[in-house]
Amino acid sequence: MSESRTIRGRVLAPHATDRALTLHEDVVVRVDASGRITDVGAPGDDAPEVTRPGCVWMPGFVDTHIHFPQARVLGSASGELLPWLQKTVFPEESRFQDVEYAREVARDFCASMLAQGTTCASVFSSSHPGATDALFAEMDRRGLRGDVGLTLMDRGAPEALLRAPAEAMAACEELVERWHGADGDRLRFRVTPRFALSCTPEMLEAAGELAARHDLPIQTHISENPDEIEATAAAFPEARDYLDVYRQAGLLGSRSLFAHGVWLSETEWDGVKSADASISHCPDSNFFLGSGPMPLKEATSRGVKLGLGTDVGAGRSYSLRRCCSRAYDASKLTGSDTDAAELLWFATRGGAIAMDRADQIGLVESGFDADLIAIRPLDPDADLATLCEHLVFLEDRGGVEEVRVRGVVRWTQDALVD
Ligand code: GUN
Ligand code: ZN
């Protein structure tokens, strides 16, 4: 069993903290029965055959921001953020009170992530406990790693999506009890107030208390769109800025993951850094909703923890490779210096750090879980820089061929592995 999990081949290996990668031409990655890498070394006399010749192996992608109940409305172009939420998102998310519908979409959602090489994700569910439980169950069944949150909302949306703080917290407690830390910490519950405009101050405070009580990770949206920012300032007149709304509710800390951050001020970027919080950069979504390009240099110059997010369904694709390509475009528009290798680092190791899983994944090294994927690049002999550019920019050349989580094959190009 353990030998069958061993991989031999070309391996693209992120560095632990430097935003860079190393290309190993031919190594053997040994994996034990629990799915942990035990050794990475040169092939000896007893080395197995190359696994999927012509492919490059690398850590699975980490999607630090994605919405489960938007899986069926990808590409619905109904305007900028606030009108799009009202016209497209809230009506669709209301359908998730039907647990059967949620189960069906969860199957498609998890399969779509695996097919793009995503092995770990930070997911917003709908505001329905039944749908959230169904998503956890499907992620468990498919072997995916990740965090899921019941999306908290008690204002600004149709009645079918609203839940008062006391009831929402009781539902969260049950989900925490059932899923948080499941299967050796493969699954986690993440406290998920949708964004300030969807929550009363009481809801935000209850969310902060819940996170503190169980030491839970947190996720929400911040500073995505100018109209949203203006409305937030009006709704929370006592807050200094958008970040301060979350700070005052106890939602700003080292386990907080904020999506977008397109329009954060210098003071807010400093605040994110000093709290050791993380940013999920969602460039495809930012382009689709016309939110604007996030200035990557604000994060990199401060060393802010950052991962990439598809933000399906404002993002149009489950592919982190496509997301890297869009992040490159956004960097060009904001005078931010980056390259394909650095963006692949953010899409793997950076995401692992942003999701507080730096000790589990994102490195091809002894002691880390073997969440590994095989991609067939255009040119199997390309050097490191060219290989990274092909993986990032040639989106329609060279697909994901195999996906493993903890050494177990969870998807191949030929068939879904149930
Ligand atoms: N802000 C609040 N909710 C959402 C959402 O569902 N998607 C995006 N992109 N931004 C949000
Ligand atoms: Zn989002």
Short mmCIF file of C-alpha atoms and ligand atoms in Angstrom, two decimals:
data_model
loop_
_atom_site.label_atom_id
_atom_site.label_comp_id
_atom_site.label_asym_id
_atom_site.label_seq_id
_atom_site.Cartn_x
_atom_site.Cartn_y
_atom_site.Cartn_z
CA MET A 1 0.00 0.00 0.00
CA SER A 2 2.61 2.52 1.02
CA GLU A 3 4.81 1.74 -2.01
CA SER A 4 1.93 2.42 -4.40
CA ARG A 5 1.77 5.96 -3.06
CA THR A 6 5.37 6.63 -4.03
CA ILE A 7 5.89 9.01 -6.94
CA ARG A 8 8.92 9.32 -9.19
CA GLY A 9 9.36 12.16 -11.64
CA ARG A 10 9.94 15.83 -12.31
CA VAL A 11 8.82 17.81 -9.27
CA LEU A 12 8.10 21.51 -8.94
CA ALA A 13 8.71 22.26 -5.27
CA PRO A 14 7.74 25.52 -3.55
CA HIS A 15 10.09 26.97 -0.94
CA ALA A 16 8.84 27.21 2.62
CA THR A 17 8.84 31.01 2.97
CA ASP A 18 10.72 32.51 -0.01
CA ARG A 19 8.23 33.11 -2.81
CA ALA A 20 10.09 30.83 -5.21
CA LEU A 21 10.14 27.27 -6.56
CA THR A 22 12.80 24.65 -7.30
CA LEU A 23 12.52 22.18 -10.18
CA HIS A 24 13.82 18.69 -9.35
CA GLU A 25 14.54 16.84 -12.59
CA ASP A 26 14.09 13.30 -11.27
CA VAL A 27 13.30 12.47 -7.65
CA VAL A 28 11.50 9.78 -5.72
CA VAL A 29 8.84 11.03 -3.28
CA ARG A 30 8.12 8.30 -0.73
CA VAL A 31 4.78 8.41 1.07
CA ASP A 32 3.71 6.36 4.09
CA ALA A 33 0.38 4.65 4.67
CA SER A 34 -1.03 7.72 6.42
CA GLY A 35 -0.31 9.83 3.33
CA ARG A 36 2.68 11.70 4.68
CA ILE A 37 5.87 12.23 2.70
CA THR A 38 8.72 10.36 4.38
CA ASP A 39 11.55 11.05 1.98
CA VAL A 40 12.42 12.98 -1.18
CA GLY A 41 15.63 11.88 -2.85
CA ALA A 42 17.54 10.85 -5.94
CA PRO A 43 16.37 7.57 -7.48
CA GLY A 44 18.49 4.61 -6.35
CA ASP A 45 18.76 1.11 -7.83
CA ASP A 46 15.40 0.14 -6.37
CA ALA A 47 13.59 3.23 -7.75
CA PRO A 48 10.20 2.67 -9.36
CA GLU A 49 9.35 3.68 -12.93
CA VAL A 50 8.60 7.34 -13.60
CA THR A 51 4.99 8.11 -12.61
CA ARG A 52 3.14 9.65 -15.57
CA PRO A 53 6.14 10.34 -17.83
CA GLY A 54 6.06 13.82 -19.37
CA CYS A 55 4.11 15.28 -16.47
CA VAL A 56 5.37 17.59 -13.76
CA TRP A 57 4.30 16.89 -10.16
CA MET A 58 3.63 19.74 -7.75
CA PRO A 59 1.57 20.47 -4.62
CA GLY A 60 -2.17 20.66 -5.16
CA PHE A 61 -3.62 24.12 -5.62
CA VAL A 62 -5.08 25.97 -2.64
CA ASP A 63 -8.17 28.05 -3.42
CA THR A 64 -8.38 30.52 -0.56
CA HIS A 65 -11.79 31.89 -1.52
CA ILE A 66 -14.72 30.17 -3.24
CA HIS A 67 -18.53 30.12 -2.88
CA PHE A 68 -20.27 26.73 -2.96
CA PRO A 69 -23.83 28.06 -3.59
CA GLN A 70 -22.67 30.05 -6.62
CA ALA A 71 -21.58 26.96 -8.57
CA ARG A 72 -24.62 27.19 -10.85
CA VAL A 73 -24.38 30.92 -11.63
CA LEU A 74 -20.84 31.23 -12.96
CA GLY A 75 -20.59 33.84 -15.65
CA SER A 76 -23.88 35.60 -14.84
CA ALA A 77 -23.02 39.14 -15.82
CA SER A 78 -25.57 41.25 -13.98
CA GLY A 79 -23.49 44.25 -13.02
CA GLU A 80 -21.11 45.31 -10.29
CA LEU A 81 -20.95 43.75 -6.83
CA LEU A 82 -24.08 45.08 -5.08
CA PRO A 83 -26.57 44.69 -7.97
CA TRP A 84 -25.01 41.33 -8.88
CA LEU A 85 -25.57 40.09 -5.31
CA GLN A 86 -29.23 41.15 -5.40
CA LYS A 87 -30.05 39.99 -8.93
CA THR A 88 -27.98 36.83 -9.31
CA VAL A 89 -26.52 35.58 -6.05
CA PHE A 90 -29.21 35.93 -3.39
CA PRO A 91 -31.97 34.25 -5.46
CA GLU A 92 -29.65 31.31 -6.27
CA GLU A 93 -28.37 30.95 -2.69
CA SER A 94 -31.99 30.86 -1.48
CA ARG A 95 -32.38 27.54 -3.33
CA PHE A 96 -29.99 25.91 -0.86
CA GLN A 97 -32.67 25.55 1.78
CA ASP A 98 -33.44 22.44 -0.27
CA VAL A 99 -30.87 19.92 1.00
CA GLU A 100 -31.34 17.64 -2.02
CA TYR A 101 -30.42 20.48 -4.33
CA ALA A 102 -27.42 21.28 -2.12
CA ARG A 103 -26.25 17.65 -2.29
CA GLU A 104 -26.46 17.61 -6.06
CA VAL A 105 -24.53 20.89 -6.42
CA ALA A 106 -21.95 19.75 -3.84
CA ARG A 107 -21.08 16.76 -6.03
CA ASP A 108 -20.49 18.99 -9.03
CA PHE A 109 -18.66 21.61 -6.96
CA CYS A 110 -16.15 19.17 -5.43
CA ALA A 111 -15.57 17.38 -8.75
CA SER A 112 -14.95 20.73 -10.47
CA MET A 113 -12.28 21.69 -7.93
CA LEU A 114 -10.50 18.34 -8.18
CA ALA A 115 -10.54 18.49 -12.00
CA GLN A 116 -8.50 21.70 -11.86
CA GLY A 117 -6.02 20.31 -9.35
CA THR A 118 -7.42 22.05 -6.30
CA THR A 119 -6.85 19.91 -3.22
CA CYS A 120 -7.60 22.47 -0.49
CA ALA A 121 -10.13 25.31 -0.37
CA SER A 122 -11.64 27.88 1.94
CA VAL A 123 -15.33 27.77 1.15
CA PHE A 124 -18.34 29.97 1.84
CA SER A 125 -21.44 27.80 2.09
CA SER A 126 -24.95 29.27 1.99
CA SER A 127 -26.62 30.42 5.20
CA HIS A 128 -28.37 27.04 5.53
CA PRO A 129 -27.04 24.49 8.06
CA GLY A 130 -28.37 21.52 6.02
CA ALA A 131 -26.59 22.64 2.85
CA THR A 132 -23.41 23.30 4.82
CA ASP A 133 -23.50 19.83 6.35
CA ALA A 134 -24.04 18.36 2.86
CA LEU A 135 -20.98 20.19 1.55
CA PHE A 136 -18.81 18.99 4.44
CA ALA A 137 -20.01 15.44 3.79
CA GLU A 138 -19.15 15.61 0.09
CA MET A 139 -15.71 17.11 0.74
CA ASP A 140 -15.15 14.34 3.24
CA ARG A 141 -16.23 11.67 0.76
CA ARG A 142 -14.04 13.02 -2.05
CA GLY A 143 -11.02 13.38 0.21
CA LEU A 144 -10.75 17.14 -0.27
CA ARG A 145 -9.03 19.24 2.35
CA GLY A 146 -10.52 22.53 3.41
CA ASP A 147 -12.49 24.90 5.55
CA VAL A 148 -16.20 25.56 5.25
CA GLY A 149 -18.29 28.26 6.87
CA LEU A 150 -22.00 28.77 7.31
CA THR A 151 -22.45 32.19 5.69
CA LEU A 152 -23.77 34.53 8.37
CA MET A 153 -26.35 37.14 7.31
CA ASP A 154 -29.01 38.90 9.32
CA ARG A 155 -29.79 41.86 7.10
CA GLY A 156 -29.73 43.16 3.53
CA ALA A 157 -30.94 40.03 1.74
CA PRO A 158 -34.17 38.06 1.12
CA GLU A 159 -35.77 36.50 4.21
CA ALA A 160 -34.84 32.98 3.07
CA LEU A 161 -31.17 33.80 3.62
CA LEU A 162 -31.40 35.60 6.96
CA ARG A 163 -30.85 33.95 10.33
CA ALA A 164 -30.85 35.79 13.65
CA PRO A 165 -27.54 35.71 15.59
CA ALA A 166 -28.69 33.31 18.34
CA GLU A 167 -30.06 30.77 15.88
CA ALA A 168 -27.06 31.12 13.57
CA MET A 169 -24.64 30.60 16.46
CA ALA A 170 -26.50 27.46 17.59
CA ALA A 171 -26.21 26.09 14.05
CA CYS A 172 -22.49 26.94 13.96
CA GLU A 173 -21.92 25.16 17.28
CA GLU A 174 -23.46 21.98 15.87
CA LEU A 175 -21.34 22.16 12.73
CA VAL A 176 -18.20 22.79 14.79
CA GLU A 177 -18.99 19.77 16.92
CA ARG A 178 -19.55 17.58 13.89
CA TRP A 179 -16.85 18.69 11.48
CA HIS A 180 -14.17 20.95 12.96
CA GLY A 181 -10.86 19.07 12.93
CA ALA A 182 -12.38 16.00 11.27
CA ASP A 183 -10.12 13.32 9.80
CA GLY A 184 -6.91 14.53 11.37
CA ASP A 185 -7.64 18.21 10.74
CA ARG A 186 -8.36 17.71 7.02
CA LEU A 187 -11.67 19.57 7.49
CA ARG A 188 -12.24 22.69 9.54
CA PHE A 189 -15.13 24.97 10.34
CA ARG A 190 -14.38 28.61 9.47
CA VAL A 191 -16.42 31.47 11.00
CA THR A 192 -17.90 33.27 7.98
CA PRO A 193 -19.77 36.56 8.34
CA ARG A 194 -20.55 37.31 4.66
CA PHE A 195 -19.43 40.95 4.85
CA ALA A 196 -20.20 43.92 7.05
CA LEU A 197 -23.25 44.95 5.01
CA SER A 198 -24.93 41.56 5.54
CA CYS A 199 -24.48 41.63 9.29
CA THR A 200 -25.69 43.74 12.17
CA PRO A 201 -23.07 44.72 14.77
CA GLU A 202 -24.64 42.04 17.03
CA MET A 203 -24.01 39.35 14.39
CA LEU A 204 -20.41 40.44 13.87
CA GLU A 205 -19.79 40.41 17.62
CA ALA A 206 -21.37 36.99 17.99
CA ALA A 207 -19.12 35.72 15.18
CA GLY A 208 -16.05 37.15 16.91
CA GLU A 209 -17.04 35.49 20.19
CA LEU A 210 -17.65 32.15 18.48
CA ALA A 211 -14.19 32.27 16.87
CA ALA A 212 -12.54 33.16 20.18
CA ARG A 213 -14.45 30.47 22.12
CA HIS A 214 -13.27 27.62 19.87
CA ASP A 215 -10.10 29.18 18.42
CA LEU A 216 -11.62 29.00 14.94
CA PRO A 217 -10.35 30.50 11.69
CA ILE A 218 -12.36 33.38 10.19
CA GLN A 219 -13.15 34.53 6.65
CA THR A 220 -15.05 37.44 5.17
CA HIS A 221 -14.95 40.01 2.35
CA ILE A 222 -13.33 43.42 2.60
CA SER A 223 -13.00 46.54 0.47
CA GLU A 224 -13.95 45.06 -2.88
CA ASN A 225 -15.97 47.81 -4.56
CA PRO A 226 -16.33 51.59 -4.05
CA ASP A 227 -20.14 51.50 -3.59
CA GLU A 228 -19.78 48.71 -1.01
CA ILE A 229 -17.13 50.70 0.87
CA GLU A 230 -19.31 53.82 0.93
CA ALA A 231 -22.33 51.87 2.18
CA THR A 232 -20.21 50.20 4.86
CA ALA A 233 -18.94 53.55 6.13
CA ALA A 234 -22.55 54.75 6.36
CA ALA A 235 -23.71 51.60 8.17
CA PHE A 236 -20.84 51.67 10.70
CA PRO A 237 -20.26 55.39 11.36
CA GLU A 238 -18.23 54.74 14.52
CA ALA A 239 -15.58 52.66 12.68
CA ARG A 240 -12.40 54.41 11.48
CA ASP A 241 -12.38 52.42 8.23
CA TYR A 242 -13.58 49.09 6.78
CA LEU A 243 -10.94 47.03 8.60
CA ASP A 244 -11.90 48.70 11.87
CA VAL A 245 -15.46 47.32 11.55
CA TYR A 246 -14.00 43.82 11.81
CA ARG A 247 -11.40 44.84 14.42
CA GLN A 248 -14.12 46.18 16.73
CA ALA A 249 -16.03 42.90 16.49
CA GLY A 250 -13.00 40.77 17.37
CA LEU A 251 -12.70 39.49 13.81
CA LEU A 252 -9.20 40.76 13.05
CA GLY A 253 -6.38 38.41 13.99
CA SER A 254 -3.80 35.96 12.70
CA ARG A 255 -6.49 33.44 11.72
CA SER A 256 -8.53 35.96 9.69
CA LEU A 257 -8.65 35.63 5.91
CA PHE A 258 -9.98 38.67 4.05
CA ALA A 259 -11.06 38.35 0.42
CA HIS A 260 -10.37 41.08 -2.19
CA GLY A 261 -8.86 44.10 -0.40
CA VAL A 262 -8.82 45.97 -3.71
CA TRP A 263 -9.26 49.41 -2.17
CA LEU A 264 -7.59 49.07 1.24
CA SER A 265 -5.84 52.24 2.44
CA GLU A 266 -2.18 52.27 3.50
CA THR A 267 -3.38 52.33 7.11
CA GLU A 268 -5.56 49.29 6.53
CA TRP A 269 -2.73 47.36 4.83
CA ASP A 270 -0.56 48.19 7.85
CA GLY A 271 -3.39 46.98 10.09
CA VAL A 272 -3.66 43.67 8.20
CA LYS A 273 0.09 43.17 8.53
CA SER A 274 0.32 44.03 12.21
CA ALA A 275 -2.54 41.64 13.00
CA ASP A 276 -0.76 38.94 10.93
CA ALA A 277 -4.02 38.44 9.01
CA SER A 278 -4.20 37.06 5.45
CA ILE A 279 -5.52 38.34 2.14
CA SER A 280 -7.18 36.24 -0.55
CA HIS A 281 -6.41 37.85 -3.92
CA CYS A 282 -9.28 37.20 -6.35
CA PRO A 283 -8.29 38.83 -9.66
CA ASP A 284 -10.64 37.00 -12.03
CA SER A 285 -13.62 38.02 -9.91
CA ASN A 286 -12.29 41.56 -9.60
CA PHE A 287 -12.14 41.86 -13.39
CA PHE A 288 -15.56 40.23 -13.94
CA LEU A 289 -17.39 42.53 -11.52
CA GLY A 290 -15.34 45.57 -12.53
CA SER A 291 -14.15 45.92 -8.93
CA GLY A 292 -10.64 46.96 -9.98
CA PRO A 293 -7.15 45.45 -9.80
CA MET A 294 -5.74 44.75 -6.34
CA PRO A 295 -2.25 46.25 -5.91
CA LEU A 296 -0.21 43.13 -5.16
CA LYS A 297 2.79 45.25 -4.20
CA GLU A 298 0.98 46.45 -1.06
CA ALA A 299 0.99 42.85 0.17
CA THR A 300 4.43 41.79 -1.05
CA SER A 301 6.23 44.92 0.17
CA ARG A 302 4.88 44.34 3.70
CA GLY A 303 5.15 40.55 3.68
CA VAL A 304 1.39 40.18 4.22
CA LYS A 305 0.29 36.52 4.07
CA LEU A 306 -1.49 36.09 0.72
CA GLY A 307 -3.17 33.32 -1.24
CA LEU A 308 -5.14 33.28 -4.47
CA GLY A 309 -8.90 32.76 -4.69
CA THR A 310 -11.05 31.88 -7.68
CA ASP A 311 -14.07 33.45 -5.96
CA VAL A 312 -16.42 31.24 -7.99
CA GLY A 313 -19.04 32.41 -9.01
CA ALA A 314 -17.92 35.99 -9.51
CA GLY A 315 -14.78 34.20 -10.68
CA ARG A 316 -15.52 32.43 -13.94
CA SER A 317 -13.29 29.41 -13.44
CA TYR A 318 -12.21 26.86 -10.84
CA SER A 319 -8.68 27.01 -12.21
CA LEU A 320 -5.96 28.47 -9.99
CA ARG A 321 -3.76 28.56 -13.10
CA ARG A 322 -6.21 30.94 -14.73
CA CYS A 323 -6.32 32.86 -11.46
CA CYS A 324 -2.51 33.23 -11.56
CA SER A 325 -2.75 34.55 -15.10
CA ARG A 326 -5.34 37.15 -14.07
CA ALA A 327 -3.19 38.09 -11.06
CA TYR A 328 -0.37 38.78 -13.46
CA ASP A 329 -2.63 41.09 -15.52
CA ALA A 330 -3.71 42.90 -12.33
CA SER A 331 -0.07 43.32 -11.30
CA LYS A 332 0.66 45.04 -14.64
CA LEU A 333 -2.15 47.53 -14.02
CA THR A 334 -0.93 48.41 -10.52
CA GLY A 335 2.84 48.65 -11.04
CA SER A 336 3.34 45.48 -9.02
CA ASP A 337 6.32 43.32 -9.89
CA THR A 338 5.70 39.58 -10.08
CA ASP A 339 6.27 36.55 -12.30
CA ALA A 340 4.73 33.17 -13.06
CA ALA A 341 6.86 31.31 -10.51
CA GLU A 342 5.92 33.67 -7.68
CA LEU A 343 2.24 33.41 -8.62
CA LEU A 344 2.40 29.59 -8.57
CA TRP A 345 3.97 29.89 -5.12
CA PHE A 346 0.99 32.00 -3.96
CA ALA A 347 -1.39 29.43 -5.50
CA THR A 348 0.16 26.61 -3.47
CA ARG A 349 2.44 27.37 -0.51
CA GLY A 350 1.15 30.94 -0.06
CA GLY A 351 -2.41 29.62 0.17
CA ALA A 352 -1.38 26.98 2.70
CA ILE A 353 0.14 29.68 4.91
CA ALA A 354 -2.88 31.99 4.46
CA MET A 355 -5.18 29.13 5.51
CA ASP A 356 -3.10 28.36 8.57
CA ARG A 357 -2.04 25.00 7.18
CA ALA A 358 1.66 25.76 6.78
CA ASP A 359 2.56 22.69 8.83
CA GLN A 360 0.45 20.34 6.66
CA ILE A 361 0.75 21.17 2.95
CA GLY A 362 2.38 23.18 0.19
CA LEU A 363 5.86 21.62 0.41
CA VAL A 364 7.20 18.48 -1.23
CA GLU A 365 9.27 17.57 1.81
CA SER A 366 9.42 14.93 4.47
CA GLY A 367 6.73 15.47 7.14
CA PHE A 368 4.19 17.11 4.80
CA ASP A 369 1.03 15.50 3.48
CA ALA A 370 1.30 14.17 -0.07
CA ASP A 371 -1.37 16.40 -1.63
CA LEU A 372 0.19 16.30 -5.09
CA ILE A 373 -0.99 16.81 -8.67
CA ALA A 374 0.40 15.88 -12.09
CA ILE A 375 0.13 18.35 -14.97
CA ARG A 376 1.30 17.67 -18.52
CA PRO A 377 3.08 20.84 -19.62
CA LEU A 378 3.46 21.93 -23.23
CA ASP A 379 7.21 21.27 -23.19
CA PRO A 380 8.30 18.49 -20.82
CA ASP A 381 11.92 19.67 -20.96
CA ALA A 382 11.35 23.39 -20.37
CA ASP A 383 13.51 25.11 -17.76
CA LEU A 384 12.00 26.37 -14.50
CA ALA A 385 11.00 29.87 -15.67
CA THR A 386 9.54 28.66 -18.98
CA LEU A 387 7.71 25.79 -17.30
CA CYS A 388 6.07 28.19 -14.84
CA GLU A 389 5.08 30.55 -17.67
CA HIS A 390 3.54 27.68 -19.63
CA LEU A 391 1.61 26.49 -16.59
CA VAL A 392 0.29 29.98 -15.85
CA PHE A 393 -0.19 31.64 -19.21
CA LEU A 394 -1.01 28.76 -21.58
CA GLU A 395 -4.29 28.10 -19.88
CA ASP A 396 -5.62 25.87 -22.63
CA ARG A 397 -2.46 23.79 -23.07
CA GLY A 398 -1.53 20.93 -20.76
CA GLY A 399 -4.18 19.74 -18.36
CA VAL A 400 -4.20 18.26 -14.88
CA GLU A 401 -3.87 14.48 -15.26
CA GLU A 402 -3.94 13.20 -11.69
CA VAL A 403 -4.78 14.52 -8.23
CA ARG A 404 -3.78 12.89 -4.96
CA VAL A 405 -4.64 13.90 -1.41
CA ARG A 406 -2.58 12.28 1.34
CA GLY A 407 -1.16 10.04 -1.36
CA VAL A 408 -4.53 8.65 -2.45
CA VAL A 409 -5.63 9.18 -6.06
CA ARG A 410 -8.76 11.32 -5.90
CA TRP A 411 -9.12 12.29 -9.54
CA THR A 412 -7.59 11.35 -12.88
CA GLN A 413 -8.19 12.75 -16.33
CA ASP A 414 -9.88 9.51 -17.32
CA ALA A 415 -12.49 9.07 -14.64
CA LEU A 416 -13.65 10.38 -11.32
CA VAL A 417 -12.41 8.21 -8.48
CA ASP A 418 -15.28 7.77 -6.09
N1 GUN B 1 -19.30 40.37 -0.95
C1 GUN B 1 -20.31 39.86 -0.20
N2 GUN B 1 -20.75 38.69 -0.71
C2 GUN B 1 -20.01 38.46 -1.81
C3 GUN B 1 -19.99 37.40 -2.76
O1 GUN B 1 -20.75 36.45 -2.70
N3 GUN B 1 -19.07 37.52 -3.76
C4 GUN B 1 -18.21 38.57 -3.85
N4 GUN B 1 -17.34 38.60 -4.86
N5 GUN B 1 -18.21 39.55 -2.96
C5 GUN B 1 -19.10 39.51 -1.96
ZN ZN B 2 -16.40 36.04 -2.41
#
